[in-house]
Amino acid sequence: MHIREIFRYVRLAQAIQQSEVANAVGITHVALSRFEAGKSSLSIETLVKIAPLLNINPDFITGENINPFKSKKLIKLYGAGLMGKLYEPLNLLIEYNEKLDFVSLVPHFSGLKKLLSQTGTRILAPIYSGNASAALSLFVYAVAVRDSDDNYFLIRSQDDNGYLLWEGADKDVAHLAASMAQMLGLSERRSFTFKRVEINKPLYEKVKEWKGIRKEDMQSFFAEDNLILSEEERDLTNAIVRALRAGRISLNDLKKLLRRAPTSNKSF
């Protein structure tokens, strides 16, 4: 992928306006537009200035690093559309990373009515075929990714009520990643891991709100010794983390909090 294409895609995937970038680095909106369209060029110095605004690695611009991304924060990318539209983010990540870890984030729903209201008629077929229990776990709301350089990404549909993937009908993240690597001719040089995590309401709402979601919210999903927790254990863990971050408790209070009853699981 050409550098100008990477700049354009990454900017659009993060919903950053051309004018915002141009103003920040002291060039005109027209100059940036022409660069992205392939009608003119920008100096290496200008591209290096733009790069951090888009979470792009300046060393990639100068040829010192093969990974286009670099950020200490969570890199949030919108998918290309609704269900099954992970292709563009996956394409870019797979092309430039030998190792990627994927975590599919699946909201926990306690009722079919809520699920139907958010997903529409696409779920009706598996339900009417008698496979309602399986259908409840097929919908991937977002996908978290960790790359070779320990950058963390979160990919979500730009429609905050939409889903990235309906696993089963549109395959799954593993299938899409393998297909993309094969299409790029990189299958033998890529190493992927995959995990599915059921997320509770607070985290679902945070991902949906988008602006408030942080790298720390995703990192625990990628811990090498990450345990498979029950729903009650996840709720208790989330309650502790939220209390610590909000300053409502200290580390000395942690032991007392862990002895309390798990947070009640409320319906979506």
Short mmCIF file of C-alpha atoms in Angstrom, two decimals:
data_model
loop_
_atom_site.label_atom_id
_atom_site.label_comp_id
_atom_site.label_asym_id
_atom_site.label_seq_id
_atom_site.Cartn_x
_atom_site.Cartn_y
_atom_site.Cartn_z
CA MET A 1 0.00 0.00 0.00
CA HIS A 2 1.37 3.43 -0.95
CA ILE A 3 2.15 5.88 1.87
CA ARG A 4 -0.48 8.33 0.64
CA GLU A 5 -3.08 5.53 0.71
CA ILE A 6 -2.12 4.64 4.27
CA PHE A 7 -2.40 8.28 5.36
CA ARG A 8 -5.81 8.65 3.72
CA TYR A 9 -7.22 5.39 5.06
CA VAL A 10 -5.93 5.85 8.60
CA ARG A 11 -7.24 9.42 8.71
CA LEU A 12 -10.69 8.36 7.49
CA ALA A 13 -10.78 5.31 9.76
CA GLN A 14 -10.22 7.61 12.75
CA ALA A 15 -12.76 10.20 11.52
CA ILE A 16 -10.13 12.94 11.42
CA GLN A 17 -10.84 15.82 9.05
CA GLN A 18 -8.33 16.95 6.42
CA SER A 19 -8.60 20.52 7.67
CA GLU A 20 -7.71 19.43 11.21
CA VAL A 21 -4.51 17.78 10.00
CA ALA A 22 -3.59 20.58 7.58
CA ASN A 23 -4.03 23.31 10.16
CA ALA A 24 -1.96 21.43 12.74
CA VAL A 25 1.10 21.17 10.48
CA GLY A 26 0.76 24.48 8.62
CA ILE A 27 -0.23 23.36 5.15
CA THR A 28 -3.37 24.00 3.14
CA HIS A 29 -6.34 21.70 3.01
CA VAL A 30 -5.90 21.59 -0.78
CA ALA A 31 -2.29 20.43 -0.46
CA LEU A 32 -3.28 17.53 1.78
CA SER A 33 -6.21 16.64 -0.45
CA ARG A 34 -4.00 16.55 -3.55
CA PHE A 35 -1.45 14.39 -1.72
CA GLU A 36 -4.06 11.86 -0.65
CA ALA A 37 -5.44 11.76 -4.21
CA GLY A 38 -1.99 11.12 -5.68
CA LYS A 39 -1.93 14.41 -7.58
CA SER A 40 1.02 15.94 -5.73
CA SER A 41 3.56 15.09 -3.06
CA LEU A 42 4.44 16.33 0.40
CA SER A 43 7.94 16.53 1.82
CA ILE A 44 9.23 13.86 4.18
CA GLU A 45 9.49 16.55 6.84
CA THR A 46 5.78 17.39 6.47
CA LEU A 47 4.75 13.72 6.52
CA VAL A 48 6.79 13.17 9.68
CA LYS A 49 4.90 16.06 11.30
CA ILE A 50 1.53 14.64 10.22
CA ALA A 51 2.30 11.07 11.31
CA PRO A 52 1.77 11.41 15.11
CA LEU A 53 -1.59 13.12 14.52
CA LEU A 54 -2.78 9.92 12.82
CA ASN A 55 -0.98 7.44 15.14
CA ILE A 56 1.39 6.68 12.27
CA ASN A 57 5.00 5.84 13.05
CA PRO A 58 7.35 8.63 11.83
CA ASP A 59 10.07 5.99 11.42
CA PHE A 60 7.86 4.24 8.87
CA ILE A 61 7.90 7.40 6.76
CA THR A 62 11.70 7.53 6.79
CA GLY A 63 12.06 3.80 6.15
CA GLU A 64 13.51 3.00 9.57
CA ASN A 65 10.57 0.82 10.65
CA ILE A 66 8.29 -1.49 8.70
CA ASN A 67 5.25 -0.93 10.94
CA PRO A 68 3.05 2.04 9.93
CA PHE A 69 1.63 2.44 13.44
CA LYS A 70 3.01 3.79 16.69
CA SER A 71 1.05 5.07 19.66
CA LYS A 72 1.11 4.90 23.43
CA LYS A 73 -2.67 5.19 23.35
CA LEU A 74 -5.39 2.95 21.99
CA ILE A 75 -5.65 3.33 18.20
CA LYS A 76 -9.36 3.39 17.38
CA LEU A 77 -10.36 2.58 13.82
CA TYR A 78 -13.78 2.47 12.25
CA GLY A 79 -14.49 -0.51 10.04
CA ALA A 80 -15.59 0.09 6.49
CA GLY A 81 -19.25 -0.41 7.27
CA LEU A 82 -21.63 -2.80 8.96
CA MET A 83 -21.54 -6.58 9.42
CA GLY A 84 -18.50 -8.34 7.98
CA LYS A 85 -16.66 -5.14 7.00
CA LEU A 86 -13.38 -5.78 8.76
CA TYR A 87 -11.49 -6.05 5.50
CA GLU A 88 -9.76 -2.70 5.26
CA PRO A 89 -8.42 -2.58 8.86
CA LEU A 90 -7.37 -6.23 8.64
CA ASN A 91 -5.69 -5.68 5.30
CA LEU A 92 -3.51 -2.89 6.64
CA LEU A 93 -2.59 -4.65 9.88
CA ILE A 94 -1.83 -8.00 8.25
CA GLU A 95 0.24 -6.50 5.47
CA TYR A 96 2.70 -4.89 7.86
CA ASN A 97 2.76 -7.18 10.92
CA GLU A 98 4.17 -10.68 11.21
CA LYS A 99 2.32 -11.30 14.48
CA LEU A 100 -1.15 -10.16 15.48
CA ASP A 101 -3.40 -11.09 18.40
CA PHE A 102 -7.15 -10.70 17.89
CA VAL A 103 -9.91 -10.53 20.51
CA SER A 104 -13.53 -10.56 19.35
CA LEU A 105 -15.71 -8.57 21.76
CA VAL A 106 -19.18 -10.05 22.11
CA PRO A 107 -21.76 -8.23 24.27
CA HIS A 108 -23.62 -10.28 26.83
CA PHE A 109 -27.36 -10.05 26.28
CA SER A 110 -29.83 -11.30 28.84
CA GLY A 111 -32.85 -11.00 26.61
CA LEU A 112 -33.73 -11.78 23.01
CA LYS A 113 -35.87 -8.65 22.63
CA LYS A 114 -32.91 -6.34 23.19
CA LEU A 115 -30.79 -8.32 20.77
CA LEU A 116 -33.44 -8.17 18.06
CA SER A 117 -33.84 -4.43 18.52
CA GLN A 118 -30.14 -3.88 17.86
CA THR A 119 -29.41 -6.43 15.16
CA GLY A 120 -32.61 -6.54 13.13
CA THR A 121 -33.82 -9.38 10.97
CA ARG A 122 -30.45 -11.03 10.28
CA ILE A 123 -30.75 -13.00 13.48
CA LEU A 124 -34.20 -14.37 12.66
CA ALA A 125 -33.01 -17.17 10.39
CA PRO A 126 -30.92 -19.04 12.99
CA ILE A 127 -33.59 -18.47 15.62
CA TYR A 128 -36.41 -19.80 13.45
CA SER A 129 -34.23 -22.79 12.56
CA GLY A 130 -34.19 -23.71 16.24
CA ASN A 131 -30.68 -22.50 17.00
CA ALA A 132 -31.52 -19.49 19.16
CA SER A 133 -28.89 -20.20 21.81
CA ALA A 134 -26.12 -20.20 19.20
CA ALA A 135 -27.46 -17.05 17.58
CA LEU A 136 -27.14 -15.13 20.82
CA SER A 137 -23.35 -15.48 20.75
CA LEU A 138 -22.68 -14.84 17.07
CA PHE A 139 -22.58 -11.06 17.02
CA VAL A 140 -19.17 -9.39 17.31
CA TYR A 141 -19.54 -5.73 18.25
CA ALA A 142 -15.85 -4.82 18.04
CA VAL A 143 -12.45 -6.42 17.59
CA ALA A 144 -9.38 -5.56 19.65
CA VAL A 145 -5.95 -6.20 18.14
CA ARG A 146 -2.38 -6.17 19.43
CA ASP A 147 0.39 -5.88 16.84
CA SER A 148 4.05 -6.89 16.71
CA ASP A 149 5.21 -3.63 18.33
CA ASP A 150 2.69 -3.79 21.19
CA ASN A 151 0.34 -1.23 19.69
CA TYR A 152 -3.28 -1.77 20.68
CA PHE A 153 -6.18 -1.24 18.28
CA LEU A 154 -9.94 -1.26 18.59
CA ILE A 155 -12.06 -1.66 15.46
CA ARG A 156 -15.75 -0.86 15.52
CA SER A 157 -18.47 0.00 13.02
CA GLN A 158 -18.98 3.73 12.56
CA ASP A 159 -22.64 3.04 13.25
CA ASP A 160 -22.54 2.68 17.03
CA ASN A 161 -25.57 0.38 16.93
CA GLY A 162 -24.08 -1.76 14.19
CA TYR A 163 -22.01 -4.92 14.40
CA LEU A 164 -18.73 -5.67 12.67
CA LEU A 165 -19.38 -9.32 12.13
CA TRP A 166 -22.04 -11.98 12.36
CA GLU A 167 -19.97 -15.07 12.87
CA GLY A 168 -21.39 -18.10 11.19
CA ALA A 169 -22.84 -16.42 8.13
CA ASP A 170 -19.87 -14.13 7.41
CA LYS A 171 -17.36 -16.61 8.90
CA ASP A 172 -15.28 -15.31 11.78
CA VAL A 173 -12.23 -13.15 12.45
CA ALA A 174 -9.88 -16.12 12.09
CA HIS A 175 -11.30 -16.93 8.67
CA LEU A 176 -11.09 -13.31 7.51
CA ALA A 177 -7.50 -12.92 8.72
CA ALA A 178 -6.36 -16.15 7.10
CA SER A 179 -8.09 -15.25 3.84
CA MET A 180 -6.53 -11.80 3.81
CA ALA A 181 -3.03 -13.15 4.49
CA GLN A 182 -3.47 -15.69 1.70
CA MET A 183 -4.71 -13.03 -0.71
CA LEU A 184 -1.64 -10.90 0.09
CA GLY A 185 0.64 -13.91 -0.35
CA LEU A 186 1.80 -13.69 3.26
CA SER A 187 0.23 -16.77 4.86
CA GLU A 188 3.49 -18.55 5.69
CA ARG A 189 5.02 -15.44 7.29
CA ARG A 190 2.14 -14.46 9.55
CA SER A 191 1.35 -15.65 13.07
CA PHE A 192 -2.12 -14.97 14.50
CA THR A 193 -3.90 -15.77 17.73
CA PHE A 194 -7.63 -15.46 18.28
CA LYS A 195 -9.86 -15.16 21.32
CA ARG A 196 -13.53 -14.45 21.94
CA VAL A 197 -14.44 -12.42 25.04
CA GLU A 198 -17.95 -11.76 26.31
CA ILE A 199 -18.11 -8.17 27.56
CA ASN A 200 -20.52 -6.79 30.13
CA LYS A 201 -22.72 -3.73 29.87
CA PRO A 202 -20.26 -1.10 31.25
CA LEU A 203 -17.56 -2.05 28.76
CA TYR A 204 -20.06 -2.37 25.90
CA GLU A 205 -21.30 1.14 26.63
CA LYS A 206 -17.74 2.43 26.80
CA VAL A 207 -16.89 0.95 23.41
CA LYS A 208 -20.14 2.30 22.01
CA GLU A 209 -19.43 5.80 23.36
CA TRP A 210 -15.97 5.44 21.74
CA LYS A 211 -14.24 8.60 22.96
CA GLY A 212 -13.81 7.34 26.51
CA ILE A 213 -12.45 3.87 25.76
CA ARG A 214 -8.74 3.54 26.56
CA LYS A 215 -5.80 1.21 25.97
CA GLU A 216 -6.01 0.03 29.58
CA ASP A 217 -9.54 -1.24 28.95
CA MET A 218 -8.21 -3.65 26.31
CA GLN A 219 -4.84 -4.74 27.69
CA SER A 220 -6.13 -7.36 30.11
CA PHE A 221 -7.64 -9.32 27.22
CA PHE A 222 -4.14 -9.90 25.87
CA ALA A 223 -2.33 -10.87 29.08
CA GLU A 224 -0.44 -14.12 28.58
CA ASP A 225 -1.79 -15.51 31.82
CA ASN A 226 -5.29 -14.14 31.27
CA LEU A 227 -7.77 -16.38 33.10
CA ILE A 228 -11.18 -17.39 31.82
CA LEU A 229 -13.47 -15.79 34.38
CA SER A 230 -17.07 -16.40 35.18
CA GLU A 231 -19.61 -13.63 34.64
CA GLU A 232 -19.66 -12.82 38.36
CA GLU A 233 -15.86 -12.73 38.52
CA ARG A 234 -15.68 -10.37 35.53
CA ASP A 235 -18.24 -8.06 37.10
CA LEU A 236 -16.32 -7.98 40.37
CA THR A 237 -13.01 -7.35 38.59
CA ASN A 238 -14.52 -4.50 36.58
CA ALA A 239 -16.01 -2.98 39.72
CA ILE A 240 -12.61 -3.02 41.42
CA VAL A 241 -10.81 -1.47 38.45
CA ARG A 242 -13.43 1.28 38.09
CA ALA A 243 -13.21 2.07 41.82
CA LEU A 244 -9.40 2.25 41.71
CA ARG A 245 -9.35 4.48 38.64
CA ALA A 246 -11.96 6.80 40.10
CA GLY A 247 -10.02 7.04 43.37
CA ARG A 248 -12.93 5.68 45.38
CA ILE A 249 -10.67 3.06 46.97
CA SER A 250 -6.95 2.63 47.59
CA LEU A 251 -4.83 -0.45 47.02
CA ASN A 252 -5.04 -1.09 50.75
CA ASP A 253 -8.81 -1.36 50.42
CA LEU A 254 -8.55 -3.93 47.64
CA LYS A 255 -8.46 -6.96 49.90
CA LYS A 256 -11.64 -5.83 51.67
CA LEU A 257 -13.40 -5.22 48.36
CA LEU A 258 -12.50 -8.68 47.07
CA ARG A 259 -14.22 -10.20 50.07
CA ARG A 260 -17.51 -8.52 49.23
CA ALA A 261 -20.29 -10.17 47.26
CA PRO A 262 -19.94 -9.92 43.44
CA THR A 263 -21.64 -7.02 41.73
CA SER A 264 -25.15 -8.03 40.65
CA ASN A 265 -25.46 -8.64 36.93
CA LYS A 266 -28.00 -6.28 35.48
CA SER A 267 -29.80 -6.87 32.24
CA PHE A 268 -28.75 -5.08 29.09
#
